[in-house]
Amino acid sequence: MGPELQAHIAFHLTGKRMSAGLQAAGGLHLRPGLLARYGDLTRLRYDFPLVLVADRADQTSIQSLSALVNKILQDIAPRGIEGEATRRHLLRLEREIRTLAANGETGTLSRLWDLAAKRIGAPDDSALAGSLSRARAVPQVDGEVVDCTYRLPAQLVTHAWTALQQRKAKRRSLEFKRLIVRLSDILQADFIRSRAGTSAARLKASVGTGMEGAFDFEALSNALAQVSGKDPLPAGRRQRVQQALAVLIARRSGTQADIGGPDDLQSCAFANCRDALAAFRDRLPKIIELVKAMAIAELEIEGRYVEATHDPFFADFDEGSVGTKDLSLLPDYLVFIGSESLHGPENAGLMEILASEMPFKVVVQVSDVLEEPALRAHLGPVATAAQLGKMAMGLGNAYVVQSCSSHLYQARGRILAGLAHAGPALFSVFSGSARHAGMLPPYLLAAAAMQSRAFPAFTYDPAAGPDWATRFAIDGNPQPEADWPVHEFAYEDEAHQRVTEQLAFTFVDFIACDPRHAGHFAVVPRAEWNGSIVPIGSCLKSDSSPGGGAIPYLHMVDGDHVLRRTLADEKMLSAAYRCREMWHGLQELGGVRGFRARPVTPAAPAAVADSTPAAPATKAVAEEAEPEPRSDDPHIDTPRCTTCNECTNINNRMFAYDANKQAYIADINAGTYRELVEAAESCQVAIIHPGKPRDQDEPGIAELLKRAEPFL
Amino acid sequence: MTTRAHECLMRMYEEEHDLESYQGSIPRWCSGCGDNAVLAAVQRLCRDEKLRPEKTVFVSGIGCSSRLPHYMKTYGFHGIHGRALPIAEGIRLARPDLHVFVNTGDGDCCSIGAAHWIHAIRYNMDVTVMVHDNQIYGLTKMQASPTSPRGLRSKTTPRGACLEALNPLTVTLGIQNVSFVAQAVDWIPELIYDILSRAFHHKGCSFVRIVQRCPEFLPELLDPWLHDPNRILLLTHEKGLQVSAALGKVYKNQLEHDPTDLDRARAIASAGDPMPVGILYQNRAVPRYEEMRAITPLRTPELIQRGLETEFDKFTVWPREPAD
């Protein structure tokens, strides 16, 4: 075994560089090979920047600049060569807007559009100006332009939440109006029917000018006195209606902090769970009062208020009587916290919120998934903040969306669904932070976290169905059926030939982006590249436990775009295995790779199948075995009776109707055989069977028997 | 997940009605008249669906059929000849909270009311229409109706009716937006109930033609179908009617027909004999007019006042400046 190999093995097992050959990874500005192509994001066409469109409460409230430009091009640029110039102009503009946004320029799309147009020389170039003005003429949306920065999660979720709250406020206002109008109608109707409402003065006012002279209002009022004033609204009902009306009118004016109009949204956004919970508890009595008033109003409007049953219920109306749907009209509470502030009482507050039914939407921005554990117990990085989402799912009640900030555009549907969900929701978003990103822009760091399964995306919707299969989804992740996503990696070898490889982007690649952990990596000089070091993807592919014998390396690219092979030590490998385990768990839950829990008793369904055929068999036998009523007994096929009254008109004590108004023989002794035969003859559907006569001495029995023959 | 507080409370106190509580006045139809079967079926439906009498309305035109609202202890509107359907549509728009049933006859619907019939199907408002088709004008004592068979002698056709009878099923199936067409016969009360129940639950204009006997004027016309079960074709399907075992033993002539198949429904309706009984067509996707045109701004007193002010302002006469 050569000395180089020994040094490699030593580094892999211990993490310490023993020879001069291996170089330290830090200071070389290394980044994973697969990220090498994404040096300058402004030269790429991708989802960002986003445009946050105001006044929309659905998915179109968050749009991507590229998608918008594509749509404009579809409208104004014909296919083929004529549209080429327009396409080029517009794409240049898009790139300029992207650069502006990446450099921190803020503002609406129209503002950035104008700025960018000026920068690329639109006023001077008439062709360019022409294309741009045609593009501008297409009806467009406008909104705030945001890039993938560390503030993106807060901006995006606040935008979506604001739109939803405004829509809710409109619905609320409409609902209050409806209840107020209907309750007022009750009081109004009662007034119109009362003596005061039919006084001469009121009658005169209701006729209006012009026709006043035609009526004698005193006489009219006296005539109405005979019917008015009778049956007024009971005092209890009047009081209930008036109280409910008072509460609703007070709330509708929207000055109360608990039920606010659109400009009161700030009272519902908080920076920590403790404050949010405290505010909710403070406002709870007013909320209870409002829900109670609304329930009473609905009952009174439908005329279904029953004092005996409902009075005791409303007397005890407290927070236990208020359900999630009742709160669905009231504003939601939005809480923003950074993962580093989640400890102690804040954590407890978060768990309390997520386990409840209160309409709280919590956004936890995770800036770091690779904290070193407090005790350096040779464990390497542990991703604890990434587990918050899974813990929340375990509570079963909350809508959970876990995502990275790079993926927020694709996840917008889920985010809106979570915000619209009736109960609590948790949005756990990894955005990274400048301190630990090394050279990577926030977008790439977040994307790397998702690709490497360090922070996989998933959604848990408790209302989607009864089981995990319907509630849980991991389809937002790249290549969800694989351990790690595999991409094509192309580079140039010494002979200037193009070589392509299939590279996996693993957890170790992600750790390599973080300068804090540079000590776990060592660069192998070109001269020492040999077959005993293998790409880390194939090392991890084997399902064997750590210590397989091969020494893993990563493809990394330095500041000069030169490919380097970088060894990773054993702690990295263990961390990767742990990460893979957790990812496998998510795959199992999400039904990928067919890891569903095996059925416990496969024999049971067969047993059930055996027993059910027996039941219909016995029932069928019973039906057959049921003795046909002897044709001697008079009877009626009651289910076929058409209620035509023929038989009941003949004798309504012998023939009667059952609960379904179909005839049967109620009392055979209440009539004669003659009446039975007559009824059989007049029955429209011939379902009366007279049977044999009980009294053989009845007059004309022979003739009756002959007549009864066809009906036996 | 959970329901609103008031919905829970309303369910706490639900009233139970029996058949008798829906009985208005004593029916004055001839004994043996098929209208009695329809009345019994409708009362059973109201009882089984627990319809609140103050939330139910029966609308009719003129004819024997149209006496039905008098015999139901619910709201009723006995309107003018041929206009049951437009009145029902108006009720539907003004009071969307009421269950609306329409009782009309072959004359009321297919003769004088023909124009309203076509457009009622097009508008597809959520009403349940029962056409009591006894193939004669009964109340006015025996004149030929559009559905009277050719050759029928009546007071207006003493030498026999010269036209082929109109087929209300094929006409209705030919109208755009049709969403539910079924046929029942009054001598199978179990199927009247099943079909009416399906018609009630269908959201849209449910057109049910009930072939009915008139014991007074046409006592034998339908005897061939009454006495020979094989001349009745029962339409069954998992999406349509399911027939009970007892009924299936008597009426063996059954056909599996998918109610979503419009072309087949039209073919079955045209065939005529054997008489199809069951659900010919059902399409749940047809939109209802009252939902398409729902008025969203709430009619508050302020809104009405604003509207009136705007209109009056158009006619305000401003005093002219005195000419110098």
mmCIF file of C-alpha atoms in Angstrom, chain A residues 139-356:
data_model
loop_
_atom_site.group_PDB
_atom_site.id
_atom_site.type_symbol
_atom_site.label_atom_id
_atom_site.label_comp_id
_atom_site.label_asym_id
_atom_site.label_seq_id
_atom_site.Cartn_x
_atom_site.Cartn_y
_atom_site.Cartn_z
ATOM 1 C CA PRO A 139 -52.616 43.705 -20.302
ATOM 2 C CA GLN A 140 -50.295 42.751 -17.503
ATOM 3 C CA VAL A 141 -50.235 42.230 -13.840
ATOM 4 C CA ASP A 142 -48.170 44.432 -11.618
ATOM 5 C CA GLY A 143 -46.745 43.827 -8.209
ATOM 6 C CA GLU A 144 -43.699 43.871 -6.009
ATOM 7 C CA VAL A 145 -40.638 42.153 -7.492
ATOM 8 C CA VAL A 146 -38.757 39.946 -5.045
ATOM 9 C CA ASP A 147 -35.646 37.876 -5.526
ATOM 10 C CA CYS A 148 -34.611 34.798 -3.591
ATOM 11 C CA THR A 149 -33.081 36.497 -0.591
ATOM 12 C CA TYR A 150 -33.076 35.673 3.061
ATOM 13 C CA ARG A 151 -36.178 37.807 3.472
ATOM 14 C CA LEU A 152 -38.174 35.976 0.824
ATOM 15 C CA PRO A 153 -40.154 33.601 3.069
ATOM 16 C CA ALA A 154 -41.446 36.487 5.152
ATOM 17 C CA GLN A 155 -42.324 38.599 2.104
ATOM 18 C CA LEU A 156 -44.053 35.829 0.210
ATOM 19 C CA VAL A 157 -46.109 34.430 3.041
ATOM 20 C CA THR A 158 -47.118 37.874 4.281
ATOM 21 C CA HIS A 159 -48.250 38.786 0.776
ATOM 22 C CA ALA A 160 -50.349 35.633 0.415
ATOM 23 C CA TRP A 161 -51.735 35.965 3.914
ATOM 24 C CA THR A 162 -52.713 39.604 3.402
ATOM 25 C CA ALA A 163 -54.617 38.767 0.235
ATOM 26 C CA LEU A 164 -56.477 35.932 1.952
ATOM 27 C CA GLN A 165 -57.319 38.053 4.960
ATOM 28 C CA GLN A 166 -58.719 40.790 2.755
ATOM 29 C CA ARG A 167 -60.903 38.291 0.990
ATOM 30 C CA LYS A 168 -62.007 36.938 4.347
ATOM 31 C CA ALA A 169 -62.799 40.427 5.566
ATOM 32 C CA LYS A 170 -65.038 40.992 2.548
ATOM 33 C CA ARG A 171 -66.853 37.736 3.164
ATOM 34 C CA ARG A 172 -67.201 38.581 6.816
ATOM 35 C CA SER A 173 -68.617 41.982 6.059
ATOM 36 C CA LEU A 174 -71.113 40.445 3.652
ATOM 37 C CA GLU A 175 -72.146 37.841 6.182
ATOM 38 C CA PHE A 176 -72.657 40.446 8.887
ATOM 39 C CA LYS A 177 -74.676 42.561 6.485
ATOM 40 C CA ARG A 178 -76.861 39.622 5.592
ATOM 41 C CA LEU A 179 -77.548 38.754 9.207
ATOM 42 C CA ILE A 180 -78.227 42.387 10.096
ATOM 43 C CA VAL A 181 -80.661 42.794 7.209
ATOM 44 C CA ARG A 182 -82.528 39.609 8.019
ATOM 45 C CA LEU A 183 -82.753 40.383 11.737
ATOM 46 C CA SER A 184 -83.911 43.903 11.010
ATOM 47 C CA ASP A 185 -86.536 42.438 8.708
ATOM 48 C CA ILE A 186 -87.958 40.437 11.596
ATOM 49 C CA LEU A 187 -88.299 43.539 13.740
ATOM 50 C CA GLN A 188 -89.603 45.530 10.808
ATOM 51 C CA ALA A 189 -92.251 42.944 9.952
ATOM 52 C CA ASP A 190 -93.417 42.920 13.538
ATOM 53 C CA PHE A 191 -93.615 46.708 13.602
ATOM 54 C CA ILE A 192 -95.656 46.862 10.418
ATOM 55 C CA ARG A 193 -98.198 44.503 11.896
ATOM 56 C CA SER A 194 -98.422 46.330 15.217
ATOM 57 C CA ARG A 195 -100.807 49.081 16.266
ATOM 58 C CA ALA A 196 -98.022 51.634 16.071
ATOM 59 C CA GLY A 197 -97.190 50.515 12.573
ATOM 60 C CA THR A 198 -100.766 50.897 11.384
ATOM 61 C CA SER A 199 -101.375 54.317 12.889
ATOM 62 C CA ALA A 200 -102.825 56.953 10.634
ATOM 63 C CA ALA A 201 -99.569 58.926 10.502
ATOM 64 C CA ARG A 202 -97.514 55.923 9.369
ATOM 65 C CA LEU A 203 -100.044 54.874 6.771
ATOM 66 C CA LYS A 204 -99.990 58.380 5.382
ATOM 67 C CA ALA A 205 -96.178 58.352 5.224
ATOM 68 C CA SER A 206 -96.144 55.027 3.387
ATOM 69 C CA VAL A 207 -98.468 56.220 0.661
ATOM 70 C CA GLY A 208 -96.284 59.191 -0.187
ATOM 71 C CA THR A 209 -97.144 62.517 -1.673
ATOM 72 C CA GLY A 210 -99.537 62.838 -4.558
ATOM 73 C CA MET A 211 -102.105 60.324 -3.457
ATOM 74 C CA GLU A 212 -102.590 61.494 0.092
ATOM 75 C CA GLY A 213 -105.922 63.057 -0.620
ATOM 76 C CA ALA A 214 -107.363 59.789 -1.855
ATOM 77 C CA PHE A 215 -107.373 58.078 1.503
ATOM 78 C CA ASP A 216 -109.004 58.585 4.852
ATOM 79 C CA PHE A 217 -106.119 57.399 6.963
ATOM 80 C CA GLU A 218 -108.007 57.406 10.239
ATOM 81 C CA ALA A 219 -110.639 55.123 8.844
ATOM 82 C CA LEU A 220 -107.987 52.878 7.312
ATOM 83 C CA SER A 221 -106.154 52.673 10.606
ATOM 84 C CA ASN A 222 -109.337 51.790 12.435
ATOM 85 C CA ALA A 223 -110.152 49.115 9.886
ATOM 86 C CA LEU A 224 -106.729 47.607 10.324
ATOM 87 C CA ALA A 225 -107.114 47.727 14.101
ATOM 88 C CA GLN A 226 -109.086 44.527 13.893
ATOM 89 C CA VAL A 227 -106.086 42.565 12.690
ATOM 90 C CA SER A 228 -103.080 44.572 13.708
ATOM 91 C CA GLY A 229 -101.475 44.295 17.079
ATOM 92 C CA LYS A 230 -102.507 40.680 17.381
ATOM 93 C CA ASP A 231 -99.824 38.081 17.786
ATOM 94 C CA PRO A 232 -96.864 40.404 18.329
ATOM 95 C CA LEU A 233 -93.281 39.192 18.615
ATOM 96 C CA PRO A 234 -92.858 37.499 21.998
ATOM 97 C CA ALA A 235 -90.831 39.565 24.422
ATOM 98 C CA GLY A 236 -88.091 36.949 24.745
ATOM 99 C CA ARG A 237 -87.649 36.680 21.027
ATOM 100 C CA ARG A 238 -87.619 40.429 20.566
ATOM 101 C CA GLN A 239 -84.939 40.798 23.184
ATOM 102 C CA ARG A 240 -82.776 38.077 21.628
ATOM 103 C CA VAL A 241 -83.056 39.562 18.170
ATOM 104 C CA GLN A 242 -82.238 43.037 19.427
ATOM 105 C CA GLN A 243 -79.214 41.867 21.379
ATOM 106 C CA ALA A 244 -77.833 39.878 18.486
ATOM 107 C CA LEU A 245 -78.417 42.845 16.204
ATOM 108 C CA ALA A 246 -76.559 45.145 18.564
ATOM 109 C CA VAL A 247 -73.494 42.893 18.675
ATOM 110 C CA LEU A 248 -73.387 42.483 14.908
ATOM 111 C CA ILE A 249 -73.761 46.187 14.207
ATOM 112 C CA ALA A 250 -70.993 46.984 16.659
ATOM 113 C CA ARG A 251 -68.623 44.502 15.020
ATOM 114 C CA ARG A 252 -69.466 45.516 11.531
ATOM 115 C CA SER A 253 -68.091 48.965 12.022
ATOM 116 C CA GLY A 254 -64.733 47.250 12.345
ATOM 117 C CA THR A 255 -63.208 49.455 14.964
ATOM 118 C CA GLN A 256 -62.676 46.633 17.374
ATOM 119 C CA ALA A 257 -59.225 45.149 17.276
ATOM 120 C CA ASP A 258 -60.485 41.584 17.398
ATOM 121 C CA ILE A 259 -62.575 41.729 14.297
ATOM 122 C CA GLY A 260 -60.830 44.181 12.113
ATOM 123 C CA GLY A 261 -61.270 45.658 8.704
ATOM 124 C CA PRO A 262 -58.469 45.328 6.177
ATOM 125 C CA ASP A 263 -56.364 48.001 7.777
ATOM 126 C CA ASP A 264 -56.440 46.182 11.044
ATOM 127 C CA LEU A 265 -54.296 43.365 9.748
ATOM 128 C CA GLN A 266 -51.280 44.464 11.740
ATOM 129 C CA SER A 267 -53.030 43.531 14.917
ATOM 130 C CA CYS A 268 -52.987 39.940 13.744
ATOM 131 C CA ALA A 269 -49.305 39.582 12.834
ATOM 132 C CA PHE A 270 -46.777 38.723 15.519
ATOM 133 C CA ALA A 271 -43.094 38.090 15.917
ATOM 134 C CA ASN A 272 -43.369 35.311 18.457
ATOM 135 C CA CYS A 273 -45.826 32.690 19.640
ATOM 136 C CA ARG A 274 -46.126 34.015 23.165
ATOM 137 C CA ASP A 275 -47.465 37.378 22.068
ATOM 138 C CA ALA A 276 -49.810 35.770 19.563
ATOM 139 C CA LEU A 277 -51.294 33.439 22.164
ATOM 140 C CA ALA A 278 -51.651 36.264 24.664
ATOM 141 C CA ALA A 279 -53.454 38.431 22.127
ATOM 142 C CA PHE A 280 -55.785 35.592 21.192
ATOM 143 C CA ARG A 281 -56.640 34.920 24.811
ATOM 144 C CA ASP A 282 -57.345 38.591 25.382
ATOM 145 C CA ARG A 283 -59.716 38.745 22.476
ATOM 146 C CA LEU A 284 -61.415 35.454 23.204
ATOM 147 C CA PRO A 285 -64.360 36.840 25.229
ATOM 148 C CA LYS A 286 -65.285 39.191 22.389
ATOM 149 C CA ILE A 287 -64.970 36.346 19.900
ATOM 150 C CA ILE A 288 -67.226 34.131 21.994
ATOM 151 C CA GLU A 289 -69.785 36.900 22.215
ATOM 152 C CA LEU A 290 -69.716 37.365 18.462
ATOM 153 C CA VAL A 291 -70.038 33.669 17.618
ATOM 154 C CA LYS A 292 -72.911 33.373 20.052
ATOM 155 C CA ALA A 293 -74.684 36.345 18.491
ATOM 156 C CA MET A 294 -74.205 34.871 15.019
ATOM 157 C CA ALA A 295 -75.587 31.490 16.069
ATOM 158 C CA ILE A 296 -78.627 33.060 17.692
ATOM 159 C CA ALA A 297 -79.131 35.230 14.628
ATOM 160 C CA GLU A 298 -79.066 32.244 12.267
ATOM 161 C CA LEU A 299 -81.535 30.333 14.412
ATOM 162 C CA GLU A 300 -83.921 33.253 14.710
ATOM 163 C CA ILE A 301 -83.760 33.962 10.982
ATOM 164 C CA GLU A 302 -84.700 30.369 10.218
ATOM 165 C CA GLY A 303 -87.376 30.486 12.883
ATOM 166 C CA ARG A 304 -85.806 27.492 14.560
ATOM 167 C CA TYR A 305 -84.971 28.912 17.961
ATOM 168 C CA VAL A 306 -86.623 26.758 20.594
ATOM 169 C CA GLU A 307 -86.333 28.343 24.010
ATOM 170 C CA ALA A 308 -86.646 25.168 25.977
ATOM 171 C CA THR A 309 -83.671 23.551 24.239
ATOM 172 C CA HIS A 310 -81.530 26.461 23.206
ATOM 173 C CA ASP A 311 -81.717 28.810 26.196
ATOM 174 C CA PRO A 312 -79.750 26.522 28.523
ATOM 175 C CA PHE A 313 -77.226 25.914 25.756
ATOM 176 C CA PHE A 314 -76.555 29.586 25.206
ATOM 177 C CA ALA A 315 -76.471 30.307 28.892
ATOM 178 C CA ASP A 316 -73.378 28.084 29.077
ATOM 179 C CA PHE A 317 -71.803 29.274 25.857
ATOM 180 C CA ASP A 318 -68.060 29.459 26.354
ATOM 181 C CA GLU A 319 -64.864 28.818 24.449
ATOM 182 C CA GLY A 320 -65.632 25.111 24.323
ATOM 183 C CA SER A 321 -68.699 25.833 22.234
ATOM 184 C CA VAL A 322 -66.731 27.699 19.594
ATOM 185 C CA GLY A 323 -65.518 25.412 16.798
ATOM 186 C CA THR A 324 -63.021 25.762 13.958
ATOM 187 C CA LYS A 325 -65.684 26.591 11.401
ATOM 188 C CA ASP A 326 -67.062 29.342 13.565
ATOM 189 C CA LEU A 327 -63.627 30.922 13.636
ATOM 190 C CA SER A 328 -63.226 30.577 9.879
ATOM 191 C CA LEU A 329 -64.792 33.967 9.288
ATOM 192 C CA LEU A 330 -62.553 35.713 11.777
ATOM 193 C CA PRO A 331 -59.000 36.795 10.973
ATOM 194 C CA ASP A 332 -56.123 34.335 11.206
ATOM 195 C CA TYR A 333 -53.035 35.076 13.221
ATOM 196 C CA LEU A 334 -49.675 35.100 11.476
ATOM 197 C CA VAL A 335 -46.513 34.459 13.468
ATOM 198 C CA PHE A 336 -42.980 34.761 12.144
ATOM 199 C CA ILE A 337 -40.115 33.180 14.001
ATOM 200 C CA GLY A 338 -36.587 32.297 13.181
ATOM 201 C CA SER A 339 -35.511 28.796 14.098
ATOM 202 C CA GLU A 340 -32.782 30.091 16.374
ATOM 203 C CA SER A 341 -35.377 31.593 18.712
ATOM 204 C CA LEU A 342 -37.135 28.265 19.173
ATOM 205 C CA HIS A 343 -36.258 27.225 22.656
ATOM 206 C CA GLY A 344 -37.961 26.878 25.998
ATOM 207 C CA PRO A 345 -41.216 28.782 26.336
ATOM 208 C CA GLU A 346 -41.321 29.746 22.667
ATOM 209 C CA ASN A 347 -41.119 26.109 21.659
ATOM 210 C CA ALA A 348 -43.869 25.248 24.139
ATOM 211 C CA GLY A 349 -45.991 28.037 22.715
ATOM 212 C CA LEU A 350 -45.482 26.713 19.205
ATOM 213 C CA MET A 351 -46.498 23.202 20.192
ATOM 214 C CA GLU A 352 -49.554 24.531 21.958
ATOM 215 C CA ILE A 353 -50.601 26.406 18.847
ATOM 216 C CA LEU A 354 -50.062 23.473 16.518
ATOM 217 C CA ALA A 355 -51.906 21.044 18.753
ATOM 218 C CA SER A 356 -54.932 23.296 19.058
#
